[in-house]
XYZ file of C-alpha atoms in Angstrom:
672
model
C -198.162 -110.276 80.455
C -196.281 -106.801 79.270
C -198.640 -105.125 81.701
C -197.516 -107.045 84.744
C -194.278 -106.982 83.348
C -194.166 -103.214 83.765
C -196.543 -102.784 86.997
C -193.678 -104.831 88.932
C -190.949 -102.728 87.639
C -192.435 -99.552 88.502
C -193.764 -101.071 91.786
C -190.372 -102.257 92.550
C -188.119 -98.907 91.509
C -188.795 -96.455 94.265
C -187.260 -99.490 96.591
C -184.347 -100.596 93.826
C -183.165 -96.398 93.565
C -182.802 -95.880 97.688
C -179.120 -94.369 97.824
C -176.796 -96.509 100.493
C -173.746 -95.474 102.295
C -171.893 -97.544 105.074
C -170.788 -95.407 108.096
C -168.259 -96.068 110.141
C -168.999 -98.898 112.466
C -167.820 -99.615 116.199
C -166.082 -102.924 116.664
C -168.560 -106.086 116.267
C -169.135 -107.923 119.066
C -170.792 -111.552 118.573
C -174.111 -110.904 118.716
C -173.840 -107.902 116.342
C -171.958 -109.657 113.847
C -174.809 -112.655 113.713
C -177.474 -110.417 113.603
C -175.714 -108.881 110.417
C -175.358 -111.811 108.652
C -178.809 -112.426 109.909
C -180.053 -109.091 108.228
C -177.878 -109.532 104.989
C -179.277 -113.044 104.657
C -183.029 -112.230 104.760
C -182.335 -109.478 102.554
C -180.257 -111.383 99.855
C -183.236 -113.875 100.150
C -186.370 -111.194 99.180
C -183.936 -109.984 96.134
C -183.201 -113.667 95.281
C -187.020 -114.199 95.427
C -188.016 -110.766 93.477
C -185.407 -111.708 90.688
C -186.763 -115.196 90.554
C -190.525 -113.921 90.359
C -189.451 -111.315 87.878
C -188.722 -113.891 85.339
C -191.394 -116.169 86.128
C -193.477 -113.134 85.218
C -191.733 -112.582 81.931
C -192.697 -116.265 80.745
C -188.899 -117.370 80.569
C -188.724 -120.605 81.994
C -184.871 -122.199 83.477
C -184.385 -124.347 80.425
C -184.388 -120.683 78.727
C -181.625 -119.763 80.964
C -182.485 -115.703 80.270
C -184.049 -113.034 82.634
C -186.700 -110.105 81.646
C -185.841 -107.655 79.946
C -186.905 -104.797 82.280
C -186.131 -101.517 81.623
C -184.092 -99.799 84.761
C -182.443 -96.620 85.539
C -179.028 -96.125 85.242
C -178.021 -94.681 87.941
C -174.464 -94.908 89.661
C -173.847 -98.670 91.360
C -173.551 -96.364 94.605
C -176.755 -95.189 94.278
C -178.167 -98.905 94.476
C -181.270 -99.813 97.508
C -180.636 -100.159 100.671
C -179.841 -103.627 100.621
C -176.664 -102.700 98.658
C -174.792 -105.501 96.623
C -178.096 -107.780 96.633
C -179.500 -104.538 94.475
C -176.488 -104.095 92.459
C -176.200 -108.009 91.468
C -180.450 -108.078 90.923
C -179.912 -105.015 88.619
C -176.738 -106.359 86.133
C -178.488 -109.666 85.781
C -181.746 -108.049 84.283
C -179.695 -105.806 82.515
C -177.325 -108.354 80.587
C -180.102 -110.663 79.869
C -178.398 -113.676 81.956
C -180.063 -116.396 83.462
C -181.268 -116.571 87.217
C -178.445 -118.123 88.829
C -178.864 -121.375 91.577
C -179.481 -119.536 95.068
C -176.303 -120.761 96.017
C -174.505 -119.134 93.558
C -176.362 -115.632 94.425
C -175.578 -115.478 97.839
C -171.942 -116.083 97.021
C -171.904 -113.496 94.410
C -174.258 -111.001 96.398
C -171.756 -111.627 99.548
C -168.481 -110.304 97.904
C -170.388 -107.300 95.966
C -171.912 -106.366 99.685
C -168.246 -106.723 100.837
C -167.122 -104.371 97.881
C -169.523 -101.588 99.080
C -167.753 -100.639 102.081
C -165.695 -97.791 99.542
C -169.419 -96.451 98.318
C -167.748 -92.912 100.122
C -164.325 -92.796 100.598
C -163.293 -92.409 104.302
C -159.527 -93.370 105.628
C -158.736 -96.682 106.630
C -159.178 -98.469 109.851
C -155.996 -98.654 110.275
C -155.382 -94.702 110.137
C -153.849 -92.738 112.657
C -156.011 -89.399 113.153
C -155.610 -87.480 116.143
C -157.420 -84.402 114.229
C -160.901 -85.467 115.370
C -161.955 -85.891 111.478
C -164.423 -88.872 112.015
C -166.983 -86.065 112.705
C -165.976 -84.130 109.015
C -166.017 -87.521 107.501
C -169.538 -88.108 108.776
C -170.382 -84.692 107.722
C -168.971 -85.448 104.119
C -170.743 -88.786 103.908
C -174.051 -86.749 104.571
C -173.407 -84.547 102.130
C -172.684 -86.763 99.697
C -175.805 -89.142 100.085
C -177.924 -85.697 99.573
C -175.594 -85.295 96.406
C -176.371 -88.583 95.230
C -180.161 -88.312 95.685
C -179.846 -84.825 93.771
C -177.761 -86.117 91.130
C -180.446 -88.905 90.675
C -183.031 -86.213 90.288
C -181.533 -84.056 87.814
C -180.486 -87.044 85.642
C -184.275 -88.367 85.792
C -185.691 -84.861 85.135
C -183.549 -84.482 82.072
C -183.555 -87.602 80.494
C -187.421 -88.922 81.696
C -187.982 -92.741 81.297
C -190.632 -94.122 78.655
C -191.533 -97.519 77.984
C -189.972 -96.747 74.030
C -186.797 -96.429 75.334
C -184.162 -98.869 73.674
C -183.668 -101.911 75.879
C -180.119 -101.422 77.630
C -179.326 -105.375 77.279
C -178.407 -103.816 73.441
C -174.990 -102.980 75.818
C -173.955 -106.423 75.553
C -173.955 -106.201 71.630
C -171.126 -105.425 69.462
C -170.877 -101.797 67.979
C -168.779 -100.075 65.165
C -168.758 -96.650 66.382
C -165.610 -94.699 66.575
C -164.399 -92.860 69.520
C -161.634 -90.592 70.246
C -160.134 -90.334 73.516
C -158.225 -87.152 74.664
C -155.932 -87.734 77.904
C -155.584 -85.115 80.618
C -152.722 -85.401 83.527
C -150.221 -87.761 84.972
C -148.864 -91.043 83.679
C -151.562 -92.967 85.365
C -154.478 -91.370 83.176
C -152.006 -92.471 80.071
C -151.861 -96.182 81.200
C -156.055 -95.605 82.273
C -156.721 -94.345 78.294
C -155.041 -97.671 77.282
C -157.134 -99.837 79.300
C -160.125 -98.249 78.398
C -159.260 -98.534 74.827
C -159.049 -102.256 75.410
C -162.302 -102.788 77.079
C -164.159 -100.736 74.310
C -162.225 -102.744 71.469
C -163.275 -105.828 72.947
C -166.489 -104.065 72.400
C -166.493 -103.574 68.802
C -165.621 -100.116 68.796
C -163.127 -98.500 66.503
C -160.606 -95.267 66.814
C -161.050 -92.121 65.210
C -157.959 -90.121 64.067
C -159.228 -87.641 65.020
C -162.259 -85.616 66.427
C -164.423 -85.116 63.030
C -164.031 -88.955 62.379
C -166.014 -89.470 66.402
C -168.835 -90.479 67.234
C -168.179 -90.748 70.615
C -165.515 -88.573 72.462
C -163.964 -89.702 76.372
C -162.302 -87.362 78.042
C -160.263 -88.759 80.954
C -159.221 -85.881 82.910
C -156.996 -84.838 86.103
C -158.793 -83.376 89.210
C -155.470 -83.297 90.951
C -155.435 -78.819 90.280
C -158.168 -76.398 89.478
C -156.238 -75.525 86.118
C -156.452 -78.910 84.595
C -160.021 -78.789 85.645
C -160.299 -75.393 84.070
C -158.998 -77.020 80.603
C -161.538 -79.849 80.269
C -164.566 -77.258 81.068
C -163.188 -75.303 78.360
C -163.184 -78.679 76.151
C -166.254 -79.647 77.087
C -167.812 -76.576 75.963
C -166.005 -76.922 72.515
C -167.412 -79.989 72.253
C -171.110 -79.085 72.995
C -170.519 -75.740 70.486
C -169.410 -78.338 67.795
C -172.718 -80.737 68.357
C -174.548 -77.573 68.210
C -173.265 -75.763 65.375
C -172.535 -78.971 63.315
C -175.080 -80.712 64.150
C -173.443 -84.049 64.703
C -174.978 -86.803 66.855
C -171.702 -86.446 69.312
C -171.561 -88.504 72.423
C -169.277 -87.162 74.834
C -168.003 -88.760 78.416
C -166.244 -87.836 81.088
C -163.764 -89.994 82.497
C -161.733 -90.473 85.455
C -161.429 -87.901 88.399
C -162.522 -85.071 87.276
C -165.585 -87.277 86.822
C -165.012 -88.774 90.391
C -164.819 -85.521 91.973
C -167.179 -83.181 90.004
C -170.331 -85.416 88.829
C -173.093 -83.605 90.137
C -171.539 -79.891 88.244
C -171.005 -82.302 84.974
C -174.709 -83.539 85.412
C -176.477 -79.994 85.814
C -174.166 -78.477 83.391
C -175.588 -80.874 80.577
C -171.779 -81.245 78.899
C -171.152 -84.750 79.397
C -173.678 -87.980 78.293
C -171.648 -90.262 80.211
C -169.820 -89.740 82.975
C -167.445 -92.455 84.527
C -164.786 -92.868 87.727
C -161.618 -94.426 87.802
C -163.375 -97.802 88.586
C -165.616 -97.977 86.493
C -164.340 -98.356 83.029
C -165.112 -101.955 82.768
C -168.708 -100.043 82.557
C -168.299 -98.239 79.970
C -169.998 -99.891 76.959
C -173.319 -100.413 79.081
C -172.871 -96.475 79.537
C -172.504 -95.609 75.777
C -175.059 -97.968 75.040
C -177.500 -96.056 77.466
C -176.055 -92.642 76.133
C -176.912 -93.470 73.317
C -180.932 -94.535 73.460
C -181.082 -91.123 75.188
C -181.102 -92.916 78.903
C -178.696 -91.102 81.965
C -175.460 -93.007 82.014
C -173.551 -92.654 84.860
C -171.198 -94.620 87.114
C -168.570 -93.101 89.785
C -168.272 -96.217 92.255
C -164.876 -96.749 93.223
C -163.807 -100.094 94.006
C -161.742 -101.741 97.006
C -160.166 -104.201 94.727
C -160.351 -103.436 91.128
C -156.642 -103.182 89.205
C -158.045 -104.158 85.973
C -155.054 -106.927 85.940
C -156.343 -109.259 83.624
C -157.246 -106.412 81.373
C -154.403 -106.029 78.353
C -153.675 -102.402 77.631
C -154.570 -100.967 73.986
C -151.454 -99.142 73.499
C -152.367 -97.102 70.380
C -149.838 -94.475 70.477
C -147.107 -96.383 72.077
C -143.999 -96.021 70.195
C -143.240 -99.858 70.922
C -140.165 -99.292 73.110
C -141.172 -97.863 76.124
C -144.801 -98.645 77.865
C -146.490 -98.124 81.579
C -147.375 -101.225 83.818
C -149.569 -99.751 86.535
C -148.916 -101.949 89.889
C -151.403 -100.211 92.382
C -154.678 -98.071 92.454
C -155.601 -95.259 95.110
C -153.623 -94.334 97.990
C -154.119 -94.368 101.813
C -151.475 -91.268 102.681
C -154.509 -88.704 102.817
C -151.813 -86.182 102.457
C -154.031 -82.484 103.500
C -153.662 -81.171 100.439
C -154.301 -83.885 97.830
C -157.921 -84.869 96.565
C -156.342 -88.091 95.077
C -157.910 -90.622 97.855
C -160.925 -89.404 97.239
C -161.168 -89.493 93.292
C -159.240 -92.787 93.087
C -160.271 -94.823 96.795
C -157.827 -96.901 98.799
C -155.125 -98.012 98.067
C -154.315 -101.593 96.548
C -151.992 -103.638 94.454
C -152.152 -105.664 91.411
C -150.865 -109.593 91.993
C -147.212 -110.012 91.028
C -147.712 -112.705 88.699
C -150.213 -110.635 86.449
C -147.649 -107.979 86.867
C -144.769 -110.451 85.528
C -147.006 -111.831 82.541
C -147.576 -108.639 81.162
C -143.606 -107.226 81.240
C -142.839 -110.973 79.737
C -145.551 -109.586 77.042
C -144.312 -106.717 76.317
C -140.395 -107.976 76.083
C -141.862 -110.334 73.641
C -142.637 -107.584 71.526
C -139.507 -105.972 71.541
C -140.153 -103.545 74.225
C -137.099 -102.055 75.856
C -138.261 -100.198 78.903
C -141.567 -99.905 81.520
C -142.051 -97.772 84.012
C -144.486 -99.166 86.981
C -147.066 -96.860 88.024
C -149.090 -95.765 90.912
C -150.369 -92.984 93.338
C -147.477 -94.396 95.661
C -146.293 -96.916 93.383
C -143.438 -97.708 95.981
C -146.180 -98.728 98.946
C -147.060 -102.058 96.838
C -147.948 -104.875 98.412
C -149.605 -108.396 97.232
C -150.999 -109.820 100.249
C -152.404 -111.971 98.457
C -148.972 -113.953 96.907
C -147.458 -113.706 100.380
C -145.920 -117.238 100.980
C -144.385 -118.223 104.700
C -140.956 -116.815 103.772
C -142.686 -113.044 103.407
C -142.361 -110.240 105.566
C -144.003 -107.086 106.632
C -142.573 -103.847 104.990
C -140.791 -101.207 106.351
C -140.681 -97.293 105.909
C -137.883 -94.984 105.788
C -135.700 -94.313 109.034
C -137.494 -90.818 110.659
C -140.618 -91.302 108.392
C -144.184 -91.934 109.463
C -147.330 -93.212 107.910
C -150.877 -92.235 108.825
C -151.788 -96.025 107.331
C -149.959 -98.750 109.229
C -151.152 -101.572 105.857
C -147.385 -101.567 105.287
C -146.821 -103.562 108.441
C -148.940 -106.421 106.647
C -147.108 -109.627 105.116
C -146.852 -109.755 101.393
C -144.606 -109.155 97.839
C -143.471 -105.628 98.647
C -141.903 -103.346 96.323
C -138.157 -103.838 96.561
C -138.929 -107.868 95.990
C -141.131 -107.182 92.877
C -138.521 -104.680 91.306
C -135.876 -107.876 92.209
C -138.307 -110.110 90.389
C -138.597 -108.069 87.359
C -135.073 -106.887 87.179
C -133.801 -110.445 87.406
C -136.567 -111.961 84.800
C -135.807 -109.028 82.088
C -131.788 -108.301 82.540
C -132.441 -106.327 79.342
C -135.744 -104.183 80.456
C -134.844 -100.887 81.809
C -137.557 -100.614 84.871
C -138.535 -96.938 86.409
C -140.780 -96.113 89.036
C -143.312 -93.572 89.613
C -144.820 -92.093 91.584
C -143.182 -93.018 94.826
C -143.620 -91.538 98.585
C -140.532 -90.771 100.596
C -141.724 -92.901 103.384
C -141.003 -95.799 101.691
C -137.835 -96.073 100.748
C -136.130 -98.648 103.428
C -132.023 -98.908 103.225
C -133.277 -102.399 101.372
C -135.225 -101.038 98.677
C -131.944 -98.482 97.766
C -129.271 -101.418 97.950
C -131.663 -103.781 95.877
C -131.422 -100.734 93.448
C -128.110 -100.194 93.588
C -127.367 -104.085 92.475
C -129.303 -104.371 89.438
C -128.155 -102.226 86.587
C -131.207 -102.224 84.775
C -133.043 -100.649 87.199
C -132.692 -96.937 86.677
C -130.708 -94.404 88.060
C -133.377 -91.995 89.014
C -135.644 -91.285 91.833
C -138.343 -88.922 92.253
C -138.485 -87.976 95.827
C -141.396 -85.349 96.221
C -140.737 -82.644 99.033
C -143.424 -80.556 98.453
C -141.710 -78.095 101.088
C -139.032 -77.366 103.411
C -139.774 -76.772 106.359
C -141.141 -78.792 109.050
C -144.653 -76.644 110.353
C -145.693 -76.748 106.828
C -144.847 -80.358 106.107
C -146.640 -80.922 109.369
C -149.639 -79.610 108.261
C -149.312 -81.299 104.306
C -149.481 -84.600 106.527
C -146.225 -85.358 104.850
C -144.991 -88.030 107.912
C -141.562 -86.485 108.064
C -139.288 -83.515 108.640
C -136.348 -81.904 106.766
C -133.955 -83.394 108.594
C -134.974 -86.836 107.550
C -135.929 -85.874 104.602
C -132.110 -85.135 104.133
C -130.903 -88.409 105.909
C -132.571 -90.084 103.260
C -131.141 -87.973 100.492
C -127.856 -88.584 102.045
C -128.679 -92.351 101.885
C -129.767 -92.399 98.032
C -126.105 -90.166 96.976
C -123.862 -92.665 99.474
C -125.931 -96.113 98.131
C -126.526 -95.486 94.445
C -124.031 -93.211 93.242
C -124.432 -90.841 90.159
C -128.556 -91.078 91.083
C -130.857 -88.280 89.425
C -133.728 -86.870 91.819
C -136.334 -85.493 90.876
C -139.288 -83.559 93.815
C -142.341 -81.884 93.680
C -143.065 -78.309 95.291
C -145.733 -76.617 96.267
C -145.991 -72.901 96.739
C -148.233 -70.859 98.724
C -149.767 -73.674 101.245
C -151.648 -72.627 103.948
C -150.447 -70.504 106.071
C -147.238 -70.391 104.737
C -144.770 -67.513 105.713
C -142.122 -65.825 103.714
C -139.596 -67.339 106.000
C -141.088 -70.857 105.443
C -141.354 -70.148 101.553
C -137.259 -69.764 102.353
C -136.248 -73.261 104.109
C -137.804 -74.801 100.482
C -135.274 -72.188 98.617
C -132.553 -73.388 100.854
C -134.153 -77.112 100.710
C -133.521 -76.749 96.993
C -130.037 -75.463 97.549
C -128.768 -78.432 99.325
C -129.967 -80.587 96.879
C -129.505 -79.869 93.342
C -132.401 -81.306 91.901
C -132.204 -82.821 88.279
C -135.481 -81.960 87.784
C -138.764 -80.638 89.171
C -142.067 -80.138 89.004
C -143.543 -77.212 90.679
C -146.995 -75.311 91.580
C -148.902 -72.833 93.297
C -151.097 -74.493 95.813
C -154.747 -75.049 94.696
C -157.733 -75.804 96.976
C -159.253 -78.920 96.182
C -162.582 -79.524 98.301
C -163.059 -82.732 100.697
C -159.162 -82.264 101.699
C -158.312 -82.643 104.944
C -156.274 -78.927 103.678
C -159.786 -77.398 102.454
C -161.831 -78.786 105.878
C -159.372 -77.393 108.611
C -157.000 -74.941 106.657
C -157.532 -71.179 105.590
C -156.165 -70.402 101.854
C -154.889 -68.000 103.255
C -151.605 -66.931 100.832
C -152.963 -64.081 98.625
C -152.389 -65.620 94.799
C -150.331 -63.105 93.480
C -147.551 -64.318 96.519
C -148.220 -67.957 95.384
C -147.403 -67.286 92.304
C -144.068 -64.667 93.079
C -143.112 -67.754 95.307
C -143.578 -70.247 92.723
C -141.329 -68.096 90.353
C -138.888 -67.942 92.815
C -138.679 -71.801 93.429
C -138.630 -72.361 89.591
C -135.605 -69.875 89.175
C -133.498 -71.590 92.023
C -134.540 -74.952 90.423
C -133.158 -73.355 86.970
C -130.130 -72.076 88.218
C -128.744 -75.278 89.871
C -130.408 -77.999 86.921
C -127.684 -75.126 84.360
C -124.411 -76.093 86.906
C -125.623 -80.135 87.023
C -125.628 -79.810 82.902
C -122.226 -78.397 82.971
C -121.186 -81.110 84.730
C -122.234 -83.655 82.268
C -119.372 -82.538 79.260
C -117.633 -85.687 78.615
C -119.634 -87.879 80.740
C -120.322 -91.631 79.349
C -124.338 -93.185 79.386
C -126.111 -95.695 77.881
C -128.819 -94.203 76.022
C -132.106 -95.996 75.112
C -133.054 -95.326 71.627
C -136.774 -94.498 71.580
C -137.307 -92.471 67.563
C -136.683 -90.185 65.251
C -136.069 -86.301 67.364
C -138.831 -83.991 67.025
C -136.888 -81.011 65.972
C -135.127 -83.333 63.395
C -136.676 -85.756 62.604
C -135.080 -87.150 59.195
C -131.673 -87.017 60.244
C -131.386 -87.764 64.247
C -132.631 -89.924 66.472
C -133.817 -89.336 69.943
C -133.430 -91.017 73.628
C -132.966 -91.097 77.415
C -130.205 -92.171 79.863
C -130.494 -93.774 82.639
C -131.017 -90.695 84.841
C -133.788 -89.693 82.516
C -132.171 -87.168 80.344
C -133.169 -86.251 77.035
C -130.431 -87.256 74.582
C -130.557 -86.113 70.931
C -127.505 -87.676 68.161
C -127.078 -87.576 64.408
C -128.707 -91.281 62.909
C -125.744 -92.459 61.244
C -123.746 -96.255 61.397
C -122.117 -96.830 64.185
C -119.854 -100.122 65.786
C -121.808 -102.941 67.293
C -120.005 -103.102 70.513
C -121.922 -105.883 72.066
C -120.894 -108.145 69.306
C -118.037 -108.189 66.678
C -117.440 -104.729 66.172
C -118.830 -103.986 62.556
C -120.901 -100.542 61.359
C -124.588 -101.156 61.685
C -127.468 -99.060 61.489
C -129.472 -97.450 64.847
C -132.977 -98.576 65.222
C -135.429 -97.647 68.312
C -135.392 -100.115 70.941
C -131.292 -100.239 70.014
C -128.972 -99.332 73.722
C -125.973 -96.975 72.186
C -123.191 -96.132 74.716
C -122.308 -91.895 74.301
C -120.328 -89.377 75.493
C -122.069 -85.656 76.219
C -120.805 -82.721 73.697
C -123.206 -80.234 75.374
C -126.057 -80.140 77.505
C -129.099 -77.947 79.020
C -131.491 -78.278 81.616
C -133.409 -79.818 79.228
C -131.226 -81.908 76.546
C -128.313 -83.018 75.961
C -125.874 -83.659 72.656
C -123.826 -86.753 71.936
C -121.600 -88.640 70.238
C -122.411 -92.194 69.867
C -119.886 -95.060 70.463
C -121.301 -97.741 69.473
C -124.383 -100.116 69.985
C -123.860 -102.371 73.190
C -126.416 -104.134 75.415
C -127.322 -103.056 79.399
C -125.823 -105.776 80.848
C -122.432 -106.052 78.949
C -122.301 -101.390 79.715
C -122.885 -102.308 83.027
C -119.907 -105.215 83.117
C -117.755 -102.750 81.469
C -118.714 -100.098 84.327
C -117.916 -102.393 86.814
C -114.358 -102.930 85.761
C -113.107 -99.602 85.021
C -114.447 -98.944 89.034
C -112.273 -102.052 89.875
C -109.432 -100.666 88.347
C -109.907 -97.096 89.577
C -110.291 -98.368 93.089
C -107.217 -101.034 92.738
C -105.292 -97.906 91.597
């Protein structure tokens, strides 16, 4: 029976792991739809009966409700057989040791998996406007990706041949006591993802090491937005391999996130990672780590159309207990020509509004006082599943355009979500990043001005100040429309701090176009800016259509000029802060003087340091009280620099009481 068992597996193995993909399809006619549905049903029934036969061969009955423990290869789910979801469903059942379900349940779940297969290879959404004949490039890219996946599987199987004595992969369902150490690189989204990963591993019994020396598993959550970020990770992976070789330590190394998604082939060939998991594969980590422990290949870089980890409560191991990140969207539909994010994080999808409110409610119950809503394009949020009869379509900033038309769909849009949070948690300060300037309609700006607990600090990435460069970047706006948005922000939200992103040396940028960026900075005078030289990313529109023709030394010189211009205006803005009054949220001890000083941030996102002394309780009877993390304190600025400010604390206050005082003051001034 055991020989028959293995004969079945190896006979079916070739069919199980034929890479597949779904090329862009023309609009389907009723006949085509019927034919597709019939083929889907036929394939599903074939795999269902195959699965049932496997269970019968293993000698287990339906009463036992277990399926055979067939050793299977660990190729990613994107390398499933030509039937797509049916094979993935079958493999997951065989791996996990679950029973063969009733036929109706199998077909229902298999149909859902079939639907989710459409994003195995990222292409622009169907409702994109793309007039640059990019469809041919996308098809060529898909063909290349299929070849890469085939090579990936072949490389893994050569490096890690299967044998009959290999540990049963069903052990992934068992709890473990191994210690894991996670390093995080990149944006706030990666920090939030690390908290999700920590939660999922904790549920599987993993403990967390305080440092690398204690770790049996090391996971690196990576960023692929620029080459410099990737080079840091490559260096770190070589250090891990050196530790394994010199100390003869059995240490499993895993690469997670965007770099895992983008460079899966290179990571496999370099043999520096035992586990490779993309941003949408974190639920699969316990199984992948078990495969790696059994010296089997462990990779899953399949992107998802619906994964948001909405039902995973993040484990905030390094939290200060005052501020927290809350992810509300994943992926991006903007397809800016320079950006790799749509190819590493997939299509845009939004969390259910109720799951977001529940998570923030739990944070408020634990004493948190600030949440930052996260997403690659956070203000394009649209929960279509929670749409009601009163829900309307979204709208763009006047003068802006978008390649994607998803904003037109009815649902709970970002302004409504933000309003619900602000009303439900009046003492919770709310921030959000990273937005796109196209998604700031007037209704959103007015809503922010209406609620005092929504921070007066907006990130408006410009990237360039020249229309031709903005067009090549596919940003969807002009210099003039961007400046009109800035004017609207300052008119509707007085005193709002504005930050931005800039890329120096983009493809074809001339000295005159670079000068336009500097002049834009002179007009806006940003409070904060993130400035980088252009870094070519494979697969992007810019990499396929433009020449990276600005020499590196020119890029660096222009970047330095942008940095110098920002610093010039930041100093003048700091001088204007002297004598101003702010409400500061205390986050914890100061880094420079932790014994005697506290640190926090203003509503405008400025770092503040002050001496830790007793202050009057303005929110009660005025008695002297100690200041602790999570308190709001009213402060007057004594000195200021672009990096931080020194203040004198007037007293402890509440967010709502402070805002009411400001309103009374404005009314008196207006009356006078």
